[in-house]
């Protein structure tokens, strides 16, 4: 065997090894995460408040704990706890009073830069386009958890955590175009609201959960699914309402089996 032939074989082996390393990255470069977030908005003061929103679950067990959402037991004026309901585990937010105060601002420009500055009500001029007021208050919280790789993201319902896994989901159009694997589903989602308020007070909220896989193969890439529940009502409430649920699956890249 000539030295030239042996050198060619060694170079070919090195090239194949490098190629395999690129196509099949080290397991340490794989990560999976869950992200859960809750946001509640009110345009008027609420009294004797109870709000229950869904938690991501598998087989009836929540994958996010109350102490993860609210380490000290509270979220911006709300006490937080996980409660069992007829619809499964939910995050319960309670407060004797949730005060919403009108705040006044003016737009100020200095050295070519603009900023918003809070002012007193007495300085507020409704006819001044640089003046505006805000009648509302927002509470929000988010939690990220590391998950075991890989998360099932193409068909997560029943396999990976979702809101209301037993809900009837109907195929619908996605709001944004993605790859062929992406599909979106609508469903009816129960949310409990109980509070006293002015008839004009509007309360809205959004609860979302995302499961994501990421890996490095010549650059970071990945895939994910998401579940979101939205609601909006006006006036006092003491009831379960039907909110809008949307599940989006199969977003991102999916390597072919031979890779």
Backbone as numpy.savetxt, mean C-alpha at the origin, in Angstrom:
# Nx Ny Nz CAx CAy CAz Cx Cy Cz
47.17 -33.26 -27.61 46.31 -32.06 -27.61 47.20 -30.81 -27.61
47.00 -29.94 -28.54 47.85 -28.76 -28.67 47.53 -27.75 -27.57
48.53 -26.88 -27.29 48.32 -25.84 -26.30 47.21 -24.89 -26.74
47.13 -24.60 -28.06 46.09 -23.70 -28.57 44.69 -24.29 -28.33
44.54 -25.61 -28.54 43.24 -26.27 -28.36 42.84 -26.25 -26.89
43.83 -26.56 -26.00 43.55 -26.56 -24.57 43.15 -25.17 -24.09
43.84 -24.13 -24.58 43.50 -22.76 -24.21 42.09 -22.40 -24.65
41.71 -22.85 -25.85 40.36 -22.56 -26.36 39.30 -23.22 -25.48
39.56 -24.47 -25.03 38.62 -25.18 -24.17 38.46 -24.45 -22.84
39.60 -24.00 -22.26 39.55 -23.29 -20.98 38.80 -21.97 -21.10
39.04 -21.25 -22.19 38.32 -19.98 -22.40 36.82 -20.21 -22.55
36.47 -21.28 -23.26 35.05 -21.59 -23.44 34.40 -21.92 -22.10
35.14 -22.68 -21.26 34.59 -23.03 -19.94 34.40 -21.79 -19.07
35.37 -20.88 -19.10 35.26 -19.65 -18.33 34.09 -18.80 -18.80
33.92 -18.73 -20.11 32.80 -17.96 -20.67 31.47 -18.55 -20.24
31.34 -19.88 -20.27 30.10 -20.54 -19.88 29.82 -20.30 -18.40
30.88 -20.38 -17.56 30.70 -20.15 -16.13 30.23 -18.73 -15.86
30.84 -17.77 -16.52 30.44 -16.37 -16.33 29.02 -16.16 -16.79
28.66 -16.79 -17.91 27.30 -16.64 -18.41 26.29 -17.22 -17.46
26.59 -18.40 -16.85 25.67 -19.00 -15.90 25.52 -18.13 -14.66
26.61 -17.51 -14.21 26.54 -16.64 -13.05 25.62 -15.45 -13.32
25.64 -14.94 -14.52 24.81 -13.79 -14.87 23.33 -14.19 -14.93
23.08 -15.38 -15.57 21.69 -15.79 -15.77 21.08 -16.35 -14.49
21.89 -16.95 -13.63 21.39 -17.52 -12.39 22.09 -16.85 -11.22
21.61 -15.70 -10.76 22.31 -14.92 -9.74 22.40 -15.65 -8.41
23.35 -15.20 -7.60 23.54 -15.77 -6.28 22.25 -15.63 -5.48
21.83 -16.68 -4.70 20.59 -16.58 -3.92 20.55 -15.38 -2.98
21.72 -14.89 -2.55 21.72 -13.73 -1.66 21.17 -12.48 -2.33
21.08 -12.48 -3.67 20.60 -11.30 -4.37 19.09 -11.30 -4.53
18.41 -12.32 -3.99 16.96 -12.36 -4.04 16.38 -11.74 -2.77
15.34 -10.93 -2.91 14.64 -10.38 -1.74 13.14 -10.38 -2.01
12.35 -10.54 -0.96 10.89 -10.45 -1.05 10.40 -9.62 0.12
9.43 -8.75 -0.13 8.90 -7.88 0.91 7.40 -7.73 0.80
6.78 -7.44 1.96 5.38 -7.05 2.02 5.31 -5.60 2.48
4.43 -4.81 1.87 4.22 -3.41 2.26 2.73 -3.18 2.53
2.42 -2.67 3.72 1.04 -2.41 4.12 0.92 -0.94 4.52
-0.10 -0.26 4.01 -0.28 1.16 4.36 -1.75 1.48 4.53
-2.02 2.44 5.42 -3.38 2.90 5.70 -3.38 4.42 5.73
-4.38 5.02 5.10 -4.56 6.47 5.15 -6.02 6.81 5.34
-6.31 7.72 6.28 -7.68 8.16 6.54 -7.71 9.68 6.52
-8.65 10.26 5.78 -8.81 11.71 5.68 -10.19 12.11 6.21
-10.24 13.24 6.90 -11.52 13.79 7.37 -11.52 15.29 7.16
-12.68 15.82 6.75 -12.81 17.27 6.54 -13.54 17.94 7.68
-13.92 17.18 8.71 -14.60 17.74 9.87 -14.29 16.92 11.10
-14.48 17.51 12.27 -14.19 16.81 13.52 -15.12 15.62 13.71
-14.55 14.50 14.16 -15.29 13.27 14.41 -15.26 12.98 15.91
-16.35 12.43 16.44 -16.43 12.07 17.85 -16.86 10.62 18.00
-16.36 9.99 19.07 -16.66 8.58 19.37 -16.40 7.72 18.13
-15.13 7.69 17.71 -14.75 7.14 16.41 -14.30 5.68 16.51
-14.80 4.87 15.58 -14.29 3.51 15.37 -14.23 3.28 13.86
-13.04 2.92 13.40 -12.83 2.61 11.99 -12.15 1.25 11.91
-12.72 0.34 11.12 -12.11 -0.97 10.92 -11.83 -1.18 9.44
-10.56 -1.45 9.14 -10.12 -1.63 7.75 -9.41 -2.98 7.64
-9.34 -3.55 6.45 -8.80 -4.91 6.30 -7.31 -5.02 6.55
-6.91 -6.21 6.98 -5.52 -6.59 7.12 -5.22 -7.70 6.12
-4.02 -7.76 5.57 -3.66 -8.88 4.70 -3.63 -10.17 5.52
-4.17 -11.25 4.95 -4.27 -12.48 5.71 -4.05 -13.70 4.83
-3.69 -14.80 5.48 -3.61 -16.11 4.85 -4.30 -17.10 5.77
-5.34 -17.78 5.26 -6.10 -18.74 6.06 -6.63 -18.12 7.34
-7.04 -16.86 7.27 -7.62 -16.19 8.43 -6.63 -15.59 9.41
-5.33 -15.77 9.15 -4.31 -15.22 10.05 -3.69 -13.97 9.43
-3.70 -12.83 10.16 -3.10 -11.61 9.62 -1.59 -11.72 9.57
-0.98 -11.11 8.57 0.48 -11.14 8.45 1.11 -9.83 8.92
0.29 -8.88 9.36 0.77 -7.63 9.94 0.14 -7.48 11.31
0.95 -7.28 12.36 0.46 -7.18 13.72 0.18 -5.72 14.08
-0.67 -5.53 15.10 -0.99 -4.17 15.54 0.24 -3.45 16.04
1.16 -4.16 16.74 2.34 -3.48 17.27 3.32 -3.10 16.17
3.15 -3.68 14.96 3.97 -3.24 13.82 3.41 -1.96 13.23
2.08 -1.86 13.16 1.44 -0.66 12.64 1.56 0.48 13.63
1.37 0.16 14.90 1.40 1.18 15.96 2.25 0.67 17.11
3.58 0.85 17.06 4.47 0.31 18.10 4.12 0.75 19.51
3.59 1.96 19.67 3.21 2.45 20.99 1.71 2.36 21.24
1.01 1.64 20.35 -0.43 1.44 20.53 -1.30 2.53 19.95
-0.68 3.57 19.37 -1.46 4.66 18.81 -0.93 5.05 17.43
-1.81 5.63 16.62 -1.46 6.15 15.30 -2.05 7.54 15.17
-1.24 8.56 15.44 -1.64 9.97 15.26 -3.02 10.26 15.86
-3.18 9.92 17.13 -4.43 10.23 17.81 -5.41 9.08 17.88
-5.18 8.01 17.14 -6.03 6.82 17.20 -5.35 5.72 18.00
-6.12 5.03 18.84 -5.65 3.77 19.41 -5.80 2.71 18.34
-4.85 1.78 18.26 -4.85 0.77 17.20 -4.81 -0.62 17.80
-5.60 -1.54 17.20 -5.62 -2.93 17.65 -6.07 -3.81 16.50
-5.72 -5.09 16.56 -6.24 -6.07 15.61 -7.45 -6.75 16.25
-8.57 -6.76 15.53 -9.80 -7.36 16.06 -10.33 -8.39 15.06
-11.01 -9.40 15.60 -11.67 -10.39 14.76 -13.08 -9.91 14.45
-13.48 -9.99 13.20 -14.82 -9.58 12.79 -15.44 -10.70 11.96
-16.69 -10.53 11.60 -17.35 -11.52 10.75 -16.73 -11.60 9.37
-15.89 -10.61 9.02 -15.21 -10.58 7.73 -13.72 -10.92 7.84
-13.31 -11.39 9.01 -11.92 -11.73 9.21 -11.19 -10.69 10.05
-9.88 -10.85 10.25 -9.11 -9.91 11.07 -9.04 -8.53 10.43
-9.17 -7.49 11.26 -9.11 -6.12 10.77 -8.30 -5.25 11.72
-7.78 -4.17 11.18 -7.13 -3.15 11.99 -8.21 -2.19 12.47
-8.33 -2.03 13.79 -9.34 -1.14 14.37 -8.67 0.11 14.91
-9.15 1.26 14.46 -8.68 2.57 14.93 -9.81 3.22 15.72
-9.54 3.63 16.97 -10.57 4.23 17.80 -10.06 5.52 18.43
-10.98 6.45 18.68 -10.63 7.72 19.33 -11.90 8.34 19.90
-11.78 8.97 21.08 -12.91 9.68 21.65 -13.25 10.90 20.79
-12.20 11.52 20.23 -12.41 12.69 19.36 -11.25 12.80 18.39
-11.58 13.09 17.16 -10.58 13.32 16.12 -10.82 14.74 15.62
-10.01 15.66 16.11 -10.25 17.09 15.87 -9.68 17.52 14.53
-10.50 18.20 13.75 -10.07 18.77 12.48 -10.25 20.28 12.57
-9.15 21.01 12.45 -9.18 22.46 12.53 -8.82 23.07 11.18
-9.48 24.17 10.84 -9.16 24.87 9.60 -7.83 25.60 9.77
-6.94 25.40 8.79 -5.63 26.06 8.82 -5.51 26.97 7.60
-4.78 28.07 7.77 -4.69 29.08 6.74 -3.22 29.24 6.31
-3.03 29.45 4.99 -1.68 29.53 4.45 -1.60 30.64 3.41
-0.38 31.07 3.16 -0.13 31.98 2.04 1.12 31.49 1.31
1.16 31.76 0.02 2.31 31.41 -0.80 3.29 32.57 -0.81
4.55 32.27 -0.47 5.58 33.30 -0.39 6.71 32.93 -1.34
7.19 33.90 -2.12 8.30 33.67 -3.03 9.48 34.54 -2.63
10.64 33.90 -2.43 11.85 34.61 -2.06 13.03 34.05 -2.85
13.79 34.95 -3.49 14.98 34.55 -4.27 14.63 33.50 -5.31
13.47 33.66 -5.92 13.06 32.76 -6.98 12.52 31.42 -6.50
12.42 31.24 -5.18 11.91 29.99 -4.62 10.60 30.25 -3.89
9.62 29.35 -4.09 8.33 29.51 -3.44 8.19 28.56 -2.26
7.44 28.99 -1.27 7.16 28.12 -0.12 5.80 28.50 0.45
5.22 27.55 1.19 3.93 27.78 1.83 4.15 28.13 3.29
3.48 29.18 3.74 3.65 29.68 5.10 2.29 29.75 5.79
2.22 29.17 6.99 0.95 29.20 7.72 0.72 30.58 8.33
-0.53 31.05 8.28 -0.88 32.37 8.80 -2.09 32.25 9.71
-2.39 33.34 10.46 -3.57 33.37 11.31 -4.82 33.60 10.48
-5.95 33.21 11.04 -7.22 33.39 10.33 -7.47 34.87 10.04
-7.03 35.73 10.97 -7.26 37.17 10.78 -6.49 37.73 9.60
-5.40 37.07 9.20 -4.59 37.54 8.07 -5.05 36.93 6.75
-5.97 36.01 6.82 -6.43 35.31 5.61 -7.36 36.19 4.79
-7.08 36.31 3.50 -7.91 37.09 2.58 -8.40 36.17 1.47
-9.66 35.76 1.49 -10.17 34.81 0.49 -10.08 35.31 -0.94
-9.94 36.63 -1.12 -9.85 37.18 -2.48 -8.41 37.17 -3.00
-7.44 36.85 -2.13 -6.03 36.82 -2.52 -5.70 35.44 -3.09
-5.29 35.35 -4.35 -4.99 34.03 -4.95 -3.80 33.33 -4.31
-2.97 34.07 -3.56 -1.84 33.46 -2.87 -2.23 32.93 -1.48
-3.48 33.14 -1.09 -3.95 32.67 0.20 -4.87 31.45 -0.03
-4.79 30.49 0.86 -5.72 29.36 0.79 -5.88 28.75 2.18
-6.94 27.99 2.34 -7.18 27.34 3.63 -7.36 25.84 3.43
-7.05 25.12 4.47 -7.19 23.67 4.43 -8.15 23.23 5.52
-9.22 22.58 5.12 -10.20 22.07 6.06 -10.13 20.54 6.01
-9.18 20.00 6.70 -9.02 18.56 6.68 -7.84 18.11 7.52
-7.84 16.80 7.80 -6.75 16.20 8.56 -6.53 14.80 8.02
-5.27 14.43 7.87 -4.91 13.12 7.34 -4.09 12.34 8.34
-4.43 11.08 8.48 -3.64 10.15 9.29 -3.16 9.04 8.37
-1.87 8.73 8.42 -1.35 7.67 7.57 -0.25 6.91 8.29
-0.11 5.64 7.94 0.92 4.79 8.52 1.27 3.71 7.51
2.52 3.29 7.48 2.94 2.23 6.57 3.94 1.31 7.26
3.94 0.05 6.85 4.79 -0.97 7.44 5.39 -1.81 6.32
6.68 -2.13 6.43 7.35 -3.03 5.49 7.87 -4.24 6.24
7.63 -5.42 5.68 8.06 -6.66 6.29 8.83 -7.50 5.28
9.92 -8.13 5.71 10.65 -9.06 4.86 9.89 -10.37 4.78
9.79 -10.94 3.58 9.06 -12.19 3.38 10.00 -13.26 2.85
9.56 -14.51 2.93 10.33 -15.63 2.40 10.22 -15.65 0.88
11.37 -15.70 0.20 11.38 -15.74 -1.26 11.07 -17.16 -1.73
10.27 -17.33 -2.80 9.59 -16.28 -3.57 8.13 -16.16 -3.13
7.57 -14.95 -3.30 6.15 -14.72 -3.09 5.41 -15.07 -4.38
4.25 -15.71 -4.26 3.42 -15.99 -5.43 2.73 -14.69 -5.83
3.08 -14.15 -7.00 2.54 -12.85 -7.43 1.63 -12.94 -8.64
1.62 -14.08 -9.34 0.74 -14.22 -10.51 -0.68 -14.61 -10.11
-0.80 -15.49 -9.10 -2.10 -15.93 -8.62 -2.05 -15.94 -7.08
-1.99 -14.76 -6.46 -1.74 -14.70 -5.02 -2.93 -15.07 -4.14
-4.16 -14.91 -4.63 -5.33 -15.13 -3.78 -5.38 -16.60 -3.35
-5.33 -16.81 -2.03 -5.31 -18.16 -1.49 -3.92 -18.72 -1.30
-2.91 -18.09 -1.90 -1.52 -18.55 -1.79 -0.66 -17.55 -1.03
-0.83 -16.27 -1.32 -0.10 -15.19 -0.66 -1.11 -14.32 0.09
-0.66 -13.47 1.03 -1.59 -12.63 1.78 -2.36 -11.67 0.86
-3.65 -11.55 1.10 -4.50 -10.57 0.41 -5.59 -10.13 1.37
-6.31 -9.09 1.00 -7.52 -8.72 1.72 -8.65 -9.64 1.26
-9.48 -10.08 2.16 -10.71 -10.82 1.84 -10.49 -11.90 0.77
-9.72 -12.94 1.06 -9.44 -13.97 0.05 -10.70 -14.67 -0.47
-11.79 -14.68 0.33 -13.01 -15.36 -0.10 -13.91 -14.48 -0.96
-13.54 -13.21 -1.16 -14.38 -12.31 -1.95 -14.43 -12.76 -3.41
-15.55 -12.48 -4.06 -15.69 -12.78 -5.49 -15.04 -11.66 -6.28
-13.98 -11.98 -6.98 -13.24 -11.00 -7.77 -13.59 -11.13 -9.24
-13.87 -10.00 -9.88 -14.26 -9.99 -11.29 -13.19 -9.28 -12.11
-12.82 -9.90 -13.22 -11.78 -9.34 -14.09 -12.21 -7.97 -14.62
-11.28 -7.02 -14.61 -11.56 -5.67 -15.09 -10.33 -5.13 -15.79
-10.46 -3.96 -16.40 -9.31 -3.33 -17.06 -8.37 -2.75 -16.03
-7.08 -2.86 -16.28 -6.08 -2.24 -15.41 -5.99 -0.75 -15.74
-5.66 0.05 -14.75 -5.59 1.50 -14.96 -4.39 1.91 -15.78
-3.34 1.11 -15.75 -2.13 1.43 -16.51 -1.68 0.19 -17.27
-1.16 0.35 -18.48 -0.73 -0.82 -19.26 0.54 -1.44 -18.68
0.55 -2.76 -18.61 1.73 -3.49 -18.17 1.97 -4.63 -19.14
2.77 -5.60 -18.72 3.05 -6.74 -19.57 1.82 -7.64 -19.67
1.90 -8.65 -20.55 0.77 -9.53 -20.78 0.34 -10.28 -19.52
1.28 -10.50 -18.58 0.95 -11.27 -17.38 0.06 -10.50 -16.41
0.01 -9.17 -16.52 -0.73 -8.35 -15.56 -2.23 -8.49 -15.77
-2.96 -8.65 -14.65 -4.43 -8.71 -14.69 -4.97 -8.00 -13.46
-6.16 -7.40 -13.58 -6.77 -6.66 -12.48 -8.18 -7.17 -12.22
-8.57 -7.13 -10.93 -9.86 -7.65 -10.51 -10.50 -6.69 -9.52
-11.83 -6.49 -9.66 -12.60 -5.68 -8.73 -13.38 -6.59 -7.78
-13.62 -6.11 -6.55 -14.45 -6.86 -5.62 -15.04 -5.90 -4.58
-16.06 -6.39 -3.86 -16.72 -5.60 -2.83 -16.01 -5.85 -1.50
-15.65 -4.77 -0.81 -14.86 -4.88 0.42 -15.58 -4.21 1.59
-15.88 -4.93 2.65 -16.54 -4.32 3.81 -15.57 -3.52 4.67
-16.00 -2.33 5.08 -15.25 -1.46 5.99 -16.24 -0.94 7.03
-15.85 -0.91 8.30 -16.75 -0.44 9.35 -16.40 0.98 9.75
-17.43 1.85 9.76 -17.27 3.25 10.16 -18.33 3.60 11.19
-17.89 4.17 12.31 -18.83 4.62 13.33 -18.29 5.89 13.98
-19.05 6.98 13.88 -18.64 8.25 14.49 -19.78 9.25 14.36
-19.72 10.30 15.21 -20.61 11.45 15.10 -19.85 12.56 14.39
-20.54 13.28 13.51 -19.91 14.37 12.78 -20.97 15.29 12.21
-20.54 16.41 11.67 -21.45 17.29 10.93 -21.90 16.57 9.67
-23.06 16.92 9.17 -23.58 16.28 7.95 -22.68 16.51 6.75
-21.92 17.60 6.78 -21.06 17.93 5.63 -19.68 17.29 5.73
-19.36 16.68 6.86 -18.00 16.12 7.03 -17.81 14.92 6.10
-16.73 14.94 5.39 -16.40 13.86 4.46 -15.23 13.05 5.02
-15.39 11.73 5.02 -14.34 10.83 5.48 -13.99 9.88 4.34
-12.72 9.79 4.03 -12.28 8.89 2.96 -11.02 8.16 3.43
-10.73 7.07 2.76 -9.56 6.31 3.17 -9.08 5.36 2.09
-7.86 4.91 2.26 -7.25 3.95 1.34 -6.38 3.00 2.14
-6.53 1.70 1.86 -5.72 0.67 2.51 -5.07 -0.14 1.39
-3.77 -0.31 1.43 -3.10 -1.02 0.35 -2.09 -2.03 0.88
-1.87 -3.06 0.09 -0.91 -4.11 0.44 -0.23 -4.58 -0.84
1.10 -4.70 -0.79 1.88 -5.13 -1.95 2.85 -6.22 -1.55
2.93 -7.25 -2.37 3.95 -8.28 -2.21 4.90 -8.22 -3.39
6.22 -8.15 -3.13 7.20 -7.93 -4.20 8.36 -8.91 -4.10
8.81 -9.39 -5.27 10.06 -10.14 -5.39 11.05 -9.28 -6.17
12.31 -9.26 -5.74 13.36 -8.56 -6.47 14.59 -9.45 -6.56
15.32 -9.33 -7.65 16.57 -10.06 -7.78 17.50 -9.32 -8.72
18.77 -9.69 -8.66 19.78 -9.04 -9.48 20.24 -10.00 -10.57
20.10 -9.57 -11.82 20.56 -10.36 -12.96 21.04 -9.37 -14.01
22.24 -8.82 -13.79 22.74 -7.77 -14.67 22.09 -6.44 -14.40
21.31 -6.36 -13.32 20.54 -5.17 -12.96 19.36 -5.62 -12.12
18.83 -4.75 -11.27 17.72 -5.13 -10.40 16.42 -5.21 -11.20
15.65 -6.24 -10.95 14.34 -6.41 -11.59 13.45 -7.16 -10.62
12.20 -7.42 -10.99 11.32 -8.14 -10.08 9.89 -8.20 -10.57
9.02 -8.69 -9.70 7.58 -8.75 -9.99 6.80 -8.56 -8.71
5.50 -8.30 -8.82 4.72 -7.98 -7.64 3.23 -8.14 -7.90
2.46 -8.08 -6.82 1.00 -7.97 -6.89 0.58 -6.95 -5.83
-0.63 -6.42 -5.96 -1.10 -5.44 -4.97 -2.59 -5.61 -4.74
-3.01 -5.21 -3.56 -4.43 -5.23 -3.18 -4.75 -3.88 -2.56
-5.85 -3.26 -2.98 -6.18 -1.93 -2.48 -7.68 -1.82 -2.23
-8.02 -1.15 -1.12 -9.43 -0.88 -0.77 -9.57 0.62 -0.55
-10.59 1.22 -1.20 -10.84 2.67 -1.07 -12.29 2.90 -0.66
-12.50 3.95 0.15 -13.87 4.31 0.54 -13.97 5.81 0.71
-15.20 6.34 0.59 -15.47 7.77 0.79 -16.94 7.92 1.15
-17.23 8.59 2.26 -18.61 8.81 2.70 -18.72 10.23 3.22
-19.97 10.69 3.38 -20.24 12.02 3.92 -21.26 11.91 5.04
-21.00 12.62 6.14 -21.94 12.62 7.26 -21.65 11.54 8.27
-22.38 11.55 9.41 -22.14 10.58 10.49 -22.47 9.16 10.02
-21.82 8.17 10.66 -21.99 6.77 10.27 -21.99 5.87 11.50
-22.65 4.73 11.35 -22.59 3.66 12.34 -22.99 2.37 11.64
-22.11 1.89 10.75 -22.48 0.76 9.91 -21.28 0.20 9.15
-21.48 -1.01 8.63 -20.56 -1.55 7.63 -20.91 -0.94 6.28
-19.93 -0.46 5.57 -20.15 0.06 4.23 -19.46 -0.84 3.21
-19.86 -0.72 1.97 -19.22 -1.48 0.90 -18.21 -0.58 0.21
-16.93 -0.90 0.37 -15.86 -0.14 -0.25 -15.44 -0.81 -1.56
-14.61 -0.12 -2.32 -14.13 -0.64 -3.61 -12.79 -1.35 -3.42
-12.75 -2.62 -3.77 -11.51 -3.38 -3.69 -10.96 -3.67 -5.08
-9.64 -3.60 -5.23 -8.98 -3.90 -6.50 -7.73 -4.72 -6.24
-7.62 -5.84 -6.95 -6.42 -6.68 -6.86 -5.73 -6.69 -8.21
-4.44 -6.37 -8.21 -3.65 -6.39 -9.44 -2.55 -7.45 -9.29
-2.46 -8.34 -10.25 -1.51 -9.45 -10.16 -0.60 -9.49 -11.39
0.53 -10.18 -11.25 1.40 -10.42 -12.40 2.10 -9.20 -12.95
2.42 -8.23 -12.09 3.11 -7.03 -12.57 4.62 -7.27 -12.54
5.31 -6.97 -13.61 6.76 -7.05 -13.62 7.31 -8.10 -14.55
8.48 -8.62 -14.22 9.19 -9.57 -15.07 9.12 -10.97 -14.47
8.98 -11.95 -15.38 8.94 -13.35 -14.99 9.91 -14.14 -15.87
11.04 -14.56 -15.30 12.04 -15.28 -16.10 11.45 -16.57 -16.68
11.89 -16.95 -17.86 11.46 -18.20 -18.47 12.04 -19.37 -17.68
11.37 -20.55 -17.70 11.80 -21.69 -16.89 13.25 -22.09 -17.13
13.72 -21.98 -18.39 15.08 -22.43 -18.68 16.13 -21.56 -18.05
15.72 -20.39 -17.55 16.68 -19.51 -16.87 16.76 -19.86 -15.41
